[in-house]
Tab-separated table of C-alpha atoms in Angstrom:
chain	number	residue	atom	x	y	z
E	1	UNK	CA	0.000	0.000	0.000
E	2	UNK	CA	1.256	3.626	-0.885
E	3	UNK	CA	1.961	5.572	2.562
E	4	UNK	CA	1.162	9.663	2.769
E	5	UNK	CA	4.502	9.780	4.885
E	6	UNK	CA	7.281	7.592	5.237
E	7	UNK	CA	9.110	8.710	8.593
E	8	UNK	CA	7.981	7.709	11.582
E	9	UNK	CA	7.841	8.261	15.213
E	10	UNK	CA	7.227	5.877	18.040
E	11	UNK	CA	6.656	8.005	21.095
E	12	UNK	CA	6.536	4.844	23.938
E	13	UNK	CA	8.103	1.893	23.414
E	14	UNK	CA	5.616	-1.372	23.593
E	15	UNK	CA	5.799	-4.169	26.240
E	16	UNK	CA	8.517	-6.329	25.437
E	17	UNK	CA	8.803	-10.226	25.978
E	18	UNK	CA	11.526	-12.830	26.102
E	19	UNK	CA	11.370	-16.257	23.547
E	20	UNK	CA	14.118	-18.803	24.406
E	21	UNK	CA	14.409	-21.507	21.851
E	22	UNK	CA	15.343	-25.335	22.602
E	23	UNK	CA	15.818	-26.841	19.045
E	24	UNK	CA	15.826	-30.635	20.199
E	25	UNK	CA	13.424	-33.230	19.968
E	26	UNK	CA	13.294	-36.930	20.546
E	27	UNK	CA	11.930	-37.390	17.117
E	28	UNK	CA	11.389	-34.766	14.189
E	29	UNK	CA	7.118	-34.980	13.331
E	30	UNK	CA	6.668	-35.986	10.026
E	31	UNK	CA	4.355	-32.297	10.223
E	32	UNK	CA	7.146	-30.103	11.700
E	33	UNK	CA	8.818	-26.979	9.731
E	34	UNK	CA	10.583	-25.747	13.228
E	35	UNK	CA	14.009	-25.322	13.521
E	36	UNK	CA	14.099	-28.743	15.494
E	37	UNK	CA	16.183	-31.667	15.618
E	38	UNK	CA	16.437	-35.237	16.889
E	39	UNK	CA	18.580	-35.995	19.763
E	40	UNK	CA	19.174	-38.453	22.295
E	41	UNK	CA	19.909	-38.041	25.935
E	42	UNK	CA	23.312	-39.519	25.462
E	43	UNK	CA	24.577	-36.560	23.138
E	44	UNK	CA	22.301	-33.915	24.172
E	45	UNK	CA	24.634	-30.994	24.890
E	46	UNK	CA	22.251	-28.830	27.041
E	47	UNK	CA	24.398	-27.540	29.802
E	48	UNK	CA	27.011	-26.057	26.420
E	49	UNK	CA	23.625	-24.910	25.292
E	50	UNK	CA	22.335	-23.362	28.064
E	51	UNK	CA	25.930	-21.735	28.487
E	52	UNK	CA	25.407	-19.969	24.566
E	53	UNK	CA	22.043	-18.517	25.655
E	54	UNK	CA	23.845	-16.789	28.638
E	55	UNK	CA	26.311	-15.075	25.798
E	56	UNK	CA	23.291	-14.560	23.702
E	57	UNK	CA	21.456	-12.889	26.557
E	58	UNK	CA	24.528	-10.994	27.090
E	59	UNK	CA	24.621	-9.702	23.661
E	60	UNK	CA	21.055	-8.729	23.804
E	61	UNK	CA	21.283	-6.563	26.668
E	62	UNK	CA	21.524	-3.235	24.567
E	63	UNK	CA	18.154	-4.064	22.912
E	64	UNK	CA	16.319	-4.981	26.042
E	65	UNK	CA	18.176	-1.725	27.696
E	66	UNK	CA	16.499	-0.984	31.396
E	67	UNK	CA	12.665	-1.981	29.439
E	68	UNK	CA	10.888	-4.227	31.755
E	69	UNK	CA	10.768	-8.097	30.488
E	70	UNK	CA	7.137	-8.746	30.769
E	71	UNK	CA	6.807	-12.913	29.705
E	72	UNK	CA	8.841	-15.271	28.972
E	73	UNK	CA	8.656	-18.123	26.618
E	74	UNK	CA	10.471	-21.502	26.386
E	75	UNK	CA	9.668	-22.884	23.801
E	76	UNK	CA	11.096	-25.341	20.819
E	77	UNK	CA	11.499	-28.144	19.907
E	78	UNK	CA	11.593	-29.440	23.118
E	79	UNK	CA	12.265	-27.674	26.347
E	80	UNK	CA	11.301	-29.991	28.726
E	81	UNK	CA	13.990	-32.364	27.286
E	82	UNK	CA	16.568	-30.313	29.435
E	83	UNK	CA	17.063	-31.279	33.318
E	84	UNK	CA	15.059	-28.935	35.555
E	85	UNK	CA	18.632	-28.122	37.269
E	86	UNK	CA	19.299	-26.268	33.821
E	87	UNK	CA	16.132	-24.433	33.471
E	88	UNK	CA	16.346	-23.062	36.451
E	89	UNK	CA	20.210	-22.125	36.447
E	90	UNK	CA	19.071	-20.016	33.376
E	91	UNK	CA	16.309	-18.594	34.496
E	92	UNK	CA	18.244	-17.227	37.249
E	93	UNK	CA	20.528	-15.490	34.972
E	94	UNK	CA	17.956	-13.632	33.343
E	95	UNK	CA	16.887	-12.566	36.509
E	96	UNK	CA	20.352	-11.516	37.071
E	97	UNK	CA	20.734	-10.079	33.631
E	98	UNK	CA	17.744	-8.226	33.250
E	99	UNK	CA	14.799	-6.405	34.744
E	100	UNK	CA	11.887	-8.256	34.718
E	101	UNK	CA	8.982	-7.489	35.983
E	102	UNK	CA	7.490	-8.776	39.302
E	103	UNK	CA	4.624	-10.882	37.270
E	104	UNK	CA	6.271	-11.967	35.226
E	105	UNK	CA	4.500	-14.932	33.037
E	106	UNK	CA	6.717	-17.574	32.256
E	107	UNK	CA	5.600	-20.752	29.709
E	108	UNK	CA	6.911	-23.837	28.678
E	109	UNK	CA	6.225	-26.005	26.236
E	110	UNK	CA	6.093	-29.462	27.297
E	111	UNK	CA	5.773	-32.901	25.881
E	112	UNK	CA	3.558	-35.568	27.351
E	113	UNK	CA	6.027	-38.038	28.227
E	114	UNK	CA	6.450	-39.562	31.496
E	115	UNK	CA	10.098	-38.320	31.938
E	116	UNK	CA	8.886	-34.958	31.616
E	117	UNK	CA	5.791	-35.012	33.691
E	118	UNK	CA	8.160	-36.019	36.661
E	119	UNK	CA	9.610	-32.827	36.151
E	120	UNK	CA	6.709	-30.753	36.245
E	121	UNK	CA	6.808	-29.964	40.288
E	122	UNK	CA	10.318	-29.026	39.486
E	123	UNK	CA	9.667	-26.595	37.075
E	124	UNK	CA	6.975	-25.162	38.958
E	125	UNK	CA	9.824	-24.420	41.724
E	126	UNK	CA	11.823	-23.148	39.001
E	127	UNK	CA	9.289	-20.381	38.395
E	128	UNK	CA	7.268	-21.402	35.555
E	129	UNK	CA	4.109	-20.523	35.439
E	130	UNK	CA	2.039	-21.676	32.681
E	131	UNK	CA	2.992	-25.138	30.830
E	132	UNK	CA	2.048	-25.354	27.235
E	133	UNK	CA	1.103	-29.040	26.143
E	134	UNK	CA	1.804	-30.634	22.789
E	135	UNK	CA	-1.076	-32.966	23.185
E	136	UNK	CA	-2.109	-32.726	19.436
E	137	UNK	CA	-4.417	-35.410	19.558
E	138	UNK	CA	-6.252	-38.293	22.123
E	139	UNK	CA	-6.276	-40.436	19.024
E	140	UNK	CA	-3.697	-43.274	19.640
E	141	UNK	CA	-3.828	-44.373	16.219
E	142	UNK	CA	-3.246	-40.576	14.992
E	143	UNK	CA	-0.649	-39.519	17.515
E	144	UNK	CA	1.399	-42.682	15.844
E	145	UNK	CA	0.705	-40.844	12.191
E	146	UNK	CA	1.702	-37.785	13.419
E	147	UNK	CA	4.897	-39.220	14.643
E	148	UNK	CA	4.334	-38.679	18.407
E	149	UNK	CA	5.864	-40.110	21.171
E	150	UNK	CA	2.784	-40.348	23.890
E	151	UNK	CA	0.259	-42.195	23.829
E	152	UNK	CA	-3.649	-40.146	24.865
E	153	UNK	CA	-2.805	-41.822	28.818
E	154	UNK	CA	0.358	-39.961	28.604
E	155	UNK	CA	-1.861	-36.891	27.922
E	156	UNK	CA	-4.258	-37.161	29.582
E	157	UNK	CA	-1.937	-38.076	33.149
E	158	UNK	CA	-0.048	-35.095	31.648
E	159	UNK	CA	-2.755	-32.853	32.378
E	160	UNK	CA	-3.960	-33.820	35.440
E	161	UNK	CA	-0.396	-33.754	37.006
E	162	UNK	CA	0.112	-29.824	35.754
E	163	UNK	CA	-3.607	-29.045	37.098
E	164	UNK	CA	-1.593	-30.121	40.700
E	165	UNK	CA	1.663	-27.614	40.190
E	166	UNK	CA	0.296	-24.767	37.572
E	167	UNK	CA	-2.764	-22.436	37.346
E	168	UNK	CA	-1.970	-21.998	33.639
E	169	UNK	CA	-2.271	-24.796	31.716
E	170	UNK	CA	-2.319	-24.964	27.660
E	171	UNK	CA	-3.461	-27.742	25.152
E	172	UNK	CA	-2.316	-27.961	21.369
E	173	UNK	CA	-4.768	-29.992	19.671
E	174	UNK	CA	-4.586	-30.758	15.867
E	175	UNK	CA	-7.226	-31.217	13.588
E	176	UNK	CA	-7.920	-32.048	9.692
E	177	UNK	CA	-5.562	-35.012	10.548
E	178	UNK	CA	-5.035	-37.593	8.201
E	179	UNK	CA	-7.903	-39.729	7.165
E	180	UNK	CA	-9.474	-38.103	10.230
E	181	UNK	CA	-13.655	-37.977	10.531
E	182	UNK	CA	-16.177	-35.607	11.739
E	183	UNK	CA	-16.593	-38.321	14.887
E	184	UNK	CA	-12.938	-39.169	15.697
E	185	UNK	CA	-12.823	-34.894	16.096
E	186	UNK	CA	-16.014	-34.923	18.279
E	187	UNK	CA	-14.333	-37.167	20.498
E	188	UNK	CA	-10.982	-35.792	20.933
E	189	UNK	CA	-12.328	-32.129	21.669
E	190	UNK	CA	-14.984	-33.682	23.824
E	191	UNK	CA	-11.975	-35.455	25.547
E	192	UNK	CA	-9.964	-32.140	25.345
E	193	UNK	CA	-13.274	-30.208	27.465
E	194	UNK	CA	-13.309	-33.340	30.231
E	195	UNK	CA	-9.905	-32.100	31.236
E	196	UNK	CA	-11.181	-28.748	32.202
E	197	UNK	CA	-7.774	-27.371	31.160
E	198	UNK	CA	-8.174	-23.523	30.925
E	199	UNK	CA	-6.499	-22.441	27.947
E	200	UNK	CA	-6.544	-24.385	24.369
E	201	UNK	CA	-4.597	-23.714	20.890
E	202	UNK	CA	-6.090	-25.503	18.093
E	203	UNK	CA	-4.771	-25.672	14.762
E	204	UNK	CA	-5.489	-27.363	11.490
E	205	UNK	CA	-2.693	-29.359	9.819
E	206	UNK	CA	-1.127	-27.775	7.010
E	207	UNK	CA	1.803	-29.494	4.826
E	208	UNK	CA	4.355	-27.395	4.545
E	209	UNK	CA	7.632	-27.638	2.250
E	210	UNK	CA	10.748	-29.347	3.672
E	211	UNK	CA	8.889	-32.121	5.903
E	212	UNK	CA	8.230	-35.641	5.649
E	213	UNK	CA	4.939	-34.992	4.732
E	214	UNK	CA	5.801	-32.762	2.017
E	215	UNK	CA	7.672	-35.363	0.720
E	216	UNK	CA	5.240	-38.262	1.413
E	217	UNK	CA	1.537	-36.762	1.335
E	218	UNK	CA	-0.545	-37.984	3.496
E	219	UNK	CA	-4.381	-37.931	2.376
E	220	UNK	CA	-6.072	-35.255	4.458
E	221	UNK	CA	-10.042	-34.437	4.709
E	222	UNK	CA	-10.930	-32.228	2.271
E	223	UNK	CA	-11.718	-28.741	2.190
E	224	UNK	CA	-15.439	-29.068	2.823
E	225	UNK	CA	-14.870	-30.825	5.545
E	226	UNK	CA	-12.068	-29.270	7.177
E	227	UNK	CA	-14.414	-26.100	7.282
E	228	UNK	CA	-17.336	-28.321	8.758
E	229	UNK	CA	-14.526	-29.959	11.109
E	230	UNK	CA	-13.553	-26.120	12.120
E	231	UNK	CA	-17.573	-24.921	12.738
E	232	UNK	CA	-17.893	-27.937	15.143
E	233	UNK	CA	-14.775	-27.127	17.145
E	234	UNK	CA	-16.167	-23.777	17.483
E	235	UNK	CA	-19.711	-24.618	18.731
E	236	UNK	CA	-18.537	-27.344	21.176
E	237	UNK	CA	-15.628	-25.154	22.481
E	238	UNK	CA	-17.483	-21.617	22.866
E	239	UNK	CA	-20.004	-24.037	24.374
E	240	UNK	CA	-17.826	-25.244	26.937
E	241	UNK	CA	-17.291	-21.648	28.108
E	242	UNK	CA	-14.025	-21.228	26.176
E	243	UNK	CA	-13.810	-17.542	24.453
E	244	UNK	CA	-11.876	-17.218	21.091
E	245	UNK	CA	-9.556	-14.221	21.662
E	246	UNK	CA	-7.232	-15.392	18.589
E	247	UNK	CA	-7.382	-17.250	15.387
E	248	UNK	CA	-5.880	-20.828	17.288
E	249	UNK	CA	-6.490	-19.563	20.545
E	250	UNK	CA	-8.960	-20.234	22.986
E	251	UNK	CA	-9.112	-19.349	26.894
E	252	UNK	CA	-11.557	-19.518	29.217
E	253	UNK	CA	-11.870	-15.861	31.247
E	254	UNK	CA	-8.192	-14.199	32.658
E	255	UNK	CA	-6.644	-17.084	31.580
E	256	UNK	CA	-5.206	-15.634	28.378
E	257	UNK	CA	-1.621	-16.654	27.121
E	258	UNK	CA	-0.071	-12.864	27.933
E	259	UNK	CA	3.094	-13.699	26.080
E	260	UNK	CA	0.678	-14.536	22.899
E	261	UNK	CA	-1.473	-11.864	23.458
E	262	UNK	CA	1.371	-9.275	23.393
E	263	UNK	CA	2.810	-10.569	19.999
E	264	UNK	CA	-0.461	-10.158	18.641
E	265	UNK	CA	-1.073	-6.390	19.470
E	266	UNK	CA	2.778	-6.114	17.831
E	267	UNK	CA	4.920	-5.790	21.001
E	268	UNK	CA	8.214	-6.077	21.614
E	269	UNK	CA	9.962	-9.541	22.068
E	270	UNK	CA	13.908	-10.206	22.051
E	271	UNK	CA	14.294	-14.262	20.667
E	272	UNK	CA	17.210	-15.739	21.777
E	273	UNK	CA	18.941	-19.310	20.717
E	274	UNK	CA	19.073	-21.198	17.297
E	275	UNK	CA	16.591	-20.004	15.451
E	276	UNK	CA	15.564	-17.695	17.236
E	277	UNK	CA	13.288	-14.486	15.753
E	278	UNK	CA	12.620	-11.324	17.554
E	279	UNK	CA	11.485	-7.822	16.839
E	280	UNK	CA	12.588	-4.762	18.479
E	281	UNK	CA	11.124	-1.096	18.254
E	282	UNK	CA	13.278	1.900	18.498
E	283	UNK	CA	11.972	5.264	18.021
E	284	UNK	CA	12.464	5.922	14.792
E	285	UNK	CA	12.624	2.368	13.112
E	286	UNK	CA	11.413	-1.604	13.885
E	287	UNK	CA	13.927	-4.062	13.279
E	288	UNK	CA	13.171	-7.773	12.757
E	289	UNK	CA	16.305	-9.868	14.986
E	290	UNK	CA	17.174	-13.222	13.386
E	291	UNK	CA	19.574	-16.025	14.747
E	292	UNK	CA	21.732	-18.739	13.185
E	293	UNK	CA	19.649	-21.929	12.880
E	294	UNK	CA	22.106	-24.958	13.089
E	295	UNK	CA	22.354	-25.829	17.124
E	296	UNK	CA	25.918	-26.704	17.166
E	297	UNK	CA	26.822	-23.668	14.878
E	298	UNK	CA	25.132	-21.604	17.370
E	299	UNK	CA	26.975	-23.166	20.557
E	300	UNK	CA	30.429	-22.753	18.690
E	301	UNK	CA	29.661	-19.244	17.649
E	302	UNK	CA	28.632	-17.943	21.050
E	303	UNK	CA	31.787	-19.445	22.497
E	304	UNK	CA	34.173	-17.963	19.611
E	305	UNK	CA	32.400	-14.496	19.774
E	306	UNK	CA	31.632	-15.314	16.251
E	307	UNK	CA	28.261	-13.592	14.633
E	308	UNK	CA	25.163	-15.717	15.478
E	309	UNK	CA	22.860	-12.770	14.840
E	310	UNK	CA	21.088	-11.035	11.768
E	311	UNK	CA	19.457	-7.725	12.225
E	312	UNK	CA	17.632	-5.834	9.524
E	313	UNK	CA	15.307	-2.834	9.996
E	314	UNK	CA	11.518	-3.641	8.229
E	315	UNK	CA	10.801	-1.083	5.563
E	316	UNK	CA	8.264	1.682	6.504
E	317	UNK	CA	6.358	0.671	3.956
E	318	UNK	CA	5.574	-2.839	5.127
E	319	UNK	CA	4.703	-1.637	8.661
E	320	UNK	CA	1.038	-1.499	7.946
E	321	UNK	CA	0.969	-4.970	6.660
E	322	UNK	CA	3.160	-6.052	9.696
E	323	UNK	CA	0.972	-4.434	12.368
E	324	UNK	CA	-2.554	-6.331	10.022
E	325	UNK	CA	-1.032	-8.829	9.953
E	326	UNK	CA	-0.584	-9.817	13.792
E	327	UNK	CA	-3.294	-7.484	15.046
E	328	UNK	CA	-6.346	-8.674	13.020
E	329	UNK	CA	-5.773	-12.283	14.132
E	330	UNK	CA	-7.393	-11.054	17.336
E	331	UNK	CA	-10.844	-11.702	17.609
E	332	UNK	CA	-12.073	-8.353	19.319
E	333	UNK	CA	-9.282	-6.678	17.007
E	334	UNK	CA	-7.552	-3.489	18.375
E	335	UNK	CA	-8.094	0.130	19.777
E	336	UNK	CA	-7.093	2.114	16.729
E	337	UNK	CA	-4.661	4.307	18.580
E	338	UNK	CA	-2.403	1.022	18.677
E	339	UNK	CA	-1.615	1.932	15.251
E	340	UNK	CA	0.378	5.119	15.276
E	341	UNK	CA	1.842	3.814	18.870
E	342	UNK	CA	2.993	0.676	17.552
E	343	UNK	CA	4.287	1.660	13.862
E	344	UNK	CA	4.894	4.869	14.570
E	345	UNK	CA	2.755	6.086	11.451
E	346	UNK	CA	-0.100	8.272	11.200
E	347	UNK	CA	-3.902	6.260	10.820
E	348	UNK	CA	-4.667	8.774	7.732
E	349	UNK	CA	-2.099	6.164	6.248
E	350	UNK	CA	-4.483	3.368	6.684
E	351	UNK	CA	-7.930	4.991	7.189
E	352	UNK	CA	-9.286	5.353	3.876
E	353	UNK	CA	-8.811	1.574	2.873
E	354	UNK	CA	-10.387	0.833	6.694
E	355	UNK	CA	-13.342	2.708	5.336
E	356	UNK	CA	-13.749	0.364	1.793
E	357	UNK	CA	-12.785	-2.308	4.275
E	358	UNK	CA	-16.242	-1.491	6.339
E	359	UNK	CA	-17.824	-0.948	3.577
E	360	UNK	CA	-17.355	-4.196	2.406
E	361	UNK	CA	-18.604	-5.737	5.578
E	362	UNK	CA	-15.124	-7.053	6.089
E	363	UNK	CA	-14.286	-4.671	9.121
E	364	UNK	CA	-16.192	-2.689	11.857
E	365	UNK	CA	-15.459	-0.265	14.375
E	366	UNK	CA	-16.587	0.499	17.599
E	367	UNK	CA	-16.165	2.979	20.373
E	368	UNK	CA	-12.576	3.437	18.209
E	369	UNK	CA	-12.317	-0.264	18.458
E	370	UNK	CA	-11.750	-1.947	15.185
E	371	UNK	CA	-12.162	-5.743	14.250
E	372	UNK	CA	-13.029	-8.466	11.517
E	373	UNK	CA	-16.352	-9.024	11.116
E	374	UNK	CA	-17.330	-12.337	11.301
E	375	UNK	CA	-16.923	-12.929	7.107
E	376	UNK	CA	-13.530	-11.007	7.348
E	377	UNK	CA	-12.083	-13.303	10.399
E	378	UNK	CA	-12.587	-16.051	8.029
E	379	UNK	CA	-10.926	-14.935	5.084
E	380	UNK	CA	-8.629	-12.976	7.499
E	381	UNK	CA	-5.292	-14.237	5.251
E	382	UNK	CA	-7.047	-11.778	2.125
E	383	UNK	CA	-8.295	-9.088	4.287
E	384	UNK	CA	-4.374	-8.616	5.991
E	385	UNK	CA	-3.065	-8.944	2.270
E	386	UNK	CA	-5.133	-5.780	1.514
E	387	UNK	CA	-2.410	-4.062	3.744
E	388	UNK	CA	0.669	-5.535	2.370
C-alpha cells in the first residue's frame, strides 16, 4: 500500500517479551517446519547450550536496555527435554541479567512423556508458570501418524499432574488429521473439554515444504470438511465456556496466554537461541532480529564471539501490513490508537482503505475499536493482504 509519509515516530516503546528456543526433539514430526532436531539423551549438549544462551542474553542486553521483560517463553522443539537443574540455572541469569517485571508470566512447552511429567513440580519451583502441552491429539492411532511419542494416557496423566503444580495450563490440539472424521474430532475435543484445562490452541494441519509430509503426502479431509470440522470445534468449544480471543487460541476468562497476546497487538519480544526471531522497536525504526539456525553452529559461535545474529530494519512501507497482519488475528481486534503507537505512522495512512474495508462488511469499528467481522475473520489471510 502507498503511505502519505514515510518517517515515523514511536513516542513509547511497547511491552517487550523474552522467547528462548530449545531446538531438540526426541523425534522430528513428520508435520514439523521448526528449527528442530532429533537428539538423544546420550549426546544432548544442554548444559554447552544453556551456556550460549547466557552469551546470547549478554549480547542482547543493549536491545532490552532498562525496558521491563514482561513474559517469557520456552519454547522449541523441546524444552522440557533439558534437566530442571538447567532451566532453572538459566532462568536465574535472566533474573540476574535483566529487569523483569514482578509478574512476570513464564511458559513452557512441554511434551507428554512420562520423563517430563516427573519434572513438572520441578519446574513449577523453578518459576514457571504456565505449561504449554503438545497434546495434538487423544487419538492413539493418529498420535502414531503424526509421529508422536505419547500415547492419549500420557496426555491425559499429563494434564492432570500440571492441574496439581500450575494455574496456567495450555493444550495444542490438531485437527484435519489424516484420514481423520467428523466423529474421531467430536471425540478428541470432547476429551480435550473433560480435562477442564483452561487455555486451548487448536490448529489445522497444514503441509508445509521441507517435511516428511511434504515429501510423502498424506491424504487429508478435504476442504469441505475441514471447514465443517472447524464450525464444530467452534460450537462445542465456545459451548464449553471457552472464548476465542485469537485465530488458534482459545481461553476460558483471565486465563489468556499474555506472552501470545502481546505478539499479537505487535509488542516487543527479544528471541534468543538457534533459530531464534525477535522484533525490536526503536523510536524511529522496527527491526526484525534473526539467529543462526544450526544448534551446534550456534553453541560454537557464542563461544568464539563469532556472529550468530542477523538484524535488519523492516521497511516503513511494510509496517502497515506487519501491524494487520498480527493485530487482526485477534478476535475483538484493536483500539485504533495502537496503530500510530505501535508503527509509529499516522492512521490517515491506513484509514481510507479501513473505510472500503467497512464498507465491504469485512471490518467494523466500535467505540474506536476496530475488528473483523465475522466474514472477514474467516478470510482474514485476504483481508491482511489488503495491507501488504
Amino acid at each position: 500500500m502507498e503511505l502519505k509519509k514515510k518517517e515515523i515516530f514511536i513516542s513509547e516503546l511497547p511491552p517487550i517479551s523474552l522467547y528462548v528456543h530449545f531446538p531438540w526433539c526426541i523425534k522430528k514430526c513428520p508435520y514439523c517446519d521448526f528449527n528442530s532436531h532429533q537428539v538423544s539423551q546420550e549426546n544432548f549438549p544442554h548444559r554447552e547450550y544453556a551456556e550460549a544462551l547466557v552469551t546470547d542474553l549478554n549480547d542482547s542486553i543493549p536491545l532490552i536496555q532498562d525496558r521491563k521483560i514482561q513474559n517469557i517463553f520456552l519454547g522449541g522443539g523441546t524444552p522440557s527435554l533439558l534437566p530442571v537443574k538447567t532451566i532453572g540455572t538459566f532462568l536465574k541469569e535472566v533474573y540476574l541479567r535483566t529487569n523483569v517485571s514482578n509478574d512476570c508470566e513464564i511458559t513452557l512447552e512441554v511434551n507428554p512423556g512420562s520423563t517430563e511429567i516427573a519434572k513438572f513440580e520441578g519446574f513449577r519451583s523453578a518459576g514457571v508458570k504456565r505449561l504449554s502441552i503438545g497434546v495434538q491429539s487423544f487419538n492413539d492411532v493418529q498420535l502414531g501418524t503424526l509421529g508422536r511419542v505419547h500415547s492419549s494416557t500420557d496426555a491425559l496423566t499429563a494434564i492432570e499432574q500440571a492441574a496439581k503444580f500450575f494455574d496456567y495450563t495450555n493444550v495444542d490440539i490438531m485437527y484435519a488429521l489424516p484420514n481423520q472424521t467428523l466423529l474421531e474430532l467430536k471425540e478428541d475435543i470432547a476429551t480435550l473439554i473433560s480435562t477442564a484445562v483452561n487455555h486451548v490452541s487448536l490448529y489445522q494441519l497444514t503441509i508445509e515444504p521441507k517435511t516428511l509430509f511434504f515429501r510423502y503426502p498424506p491424504k487429508l479431509p478435504s476442504d469441505d470438511l475441514s471447514w465443517e470440522m472447524e464450525q464444530l470445534i467452534k460450537k462445542m468449544i465456545l459451548e464449553a465456556g471457552y472464548n476465542q480471543y485469537e485465530i488458534s487460541a482459545y481461553a476460558k476468562t483471565g486465563y489468556e496466554s499474555r506472552h501470545n497476546t502481546n505478539y499479537w497487538k505487535f509488542g516487543d519480544y527479544v528471541g534468543i537461541g538457534a533459530g531464534a526471531h525477535g522484533k525490536i522497536s526503536f523510536l524511529n525504526k522496527v527491526i526484525r532480529i534473526e539467529k543462526i539456525k544450526s544448534p551446534m553452529a550456534y553453541i560454537k559461535g557464542s563461544n568464539n564471539d563469532n556472529i550468530i545474529s542477523q538484524n535488519f530494519s523492516i521497511p516503513v512501507e511494510d509496517l502497515p501490513g506487519e501491524f494487520m497482519m498480527n493485530t487482526l488475528r485477534l478476535r475483538n481486534g484493536f483500539d485504533l490508537k495502537l496503530f500510530p503507537e505501535r508503527t509509529g505512522l499516522a492512521l490517515e495512512n491506513i484509514i481510507d482503505l479501513v473505510d472500503k474495508l467497512r464498507q465491504k462488511g469485512l471490518v467494523e469499528i466500535n467505540n474506536n475499536q476496530l475488528k473483523p467481522t465475522a466474514t472477514g475473520f474467516r478470510f482474514v489471510n485476504d483481508l491482511i493482504q489488503d495491507f501488504m
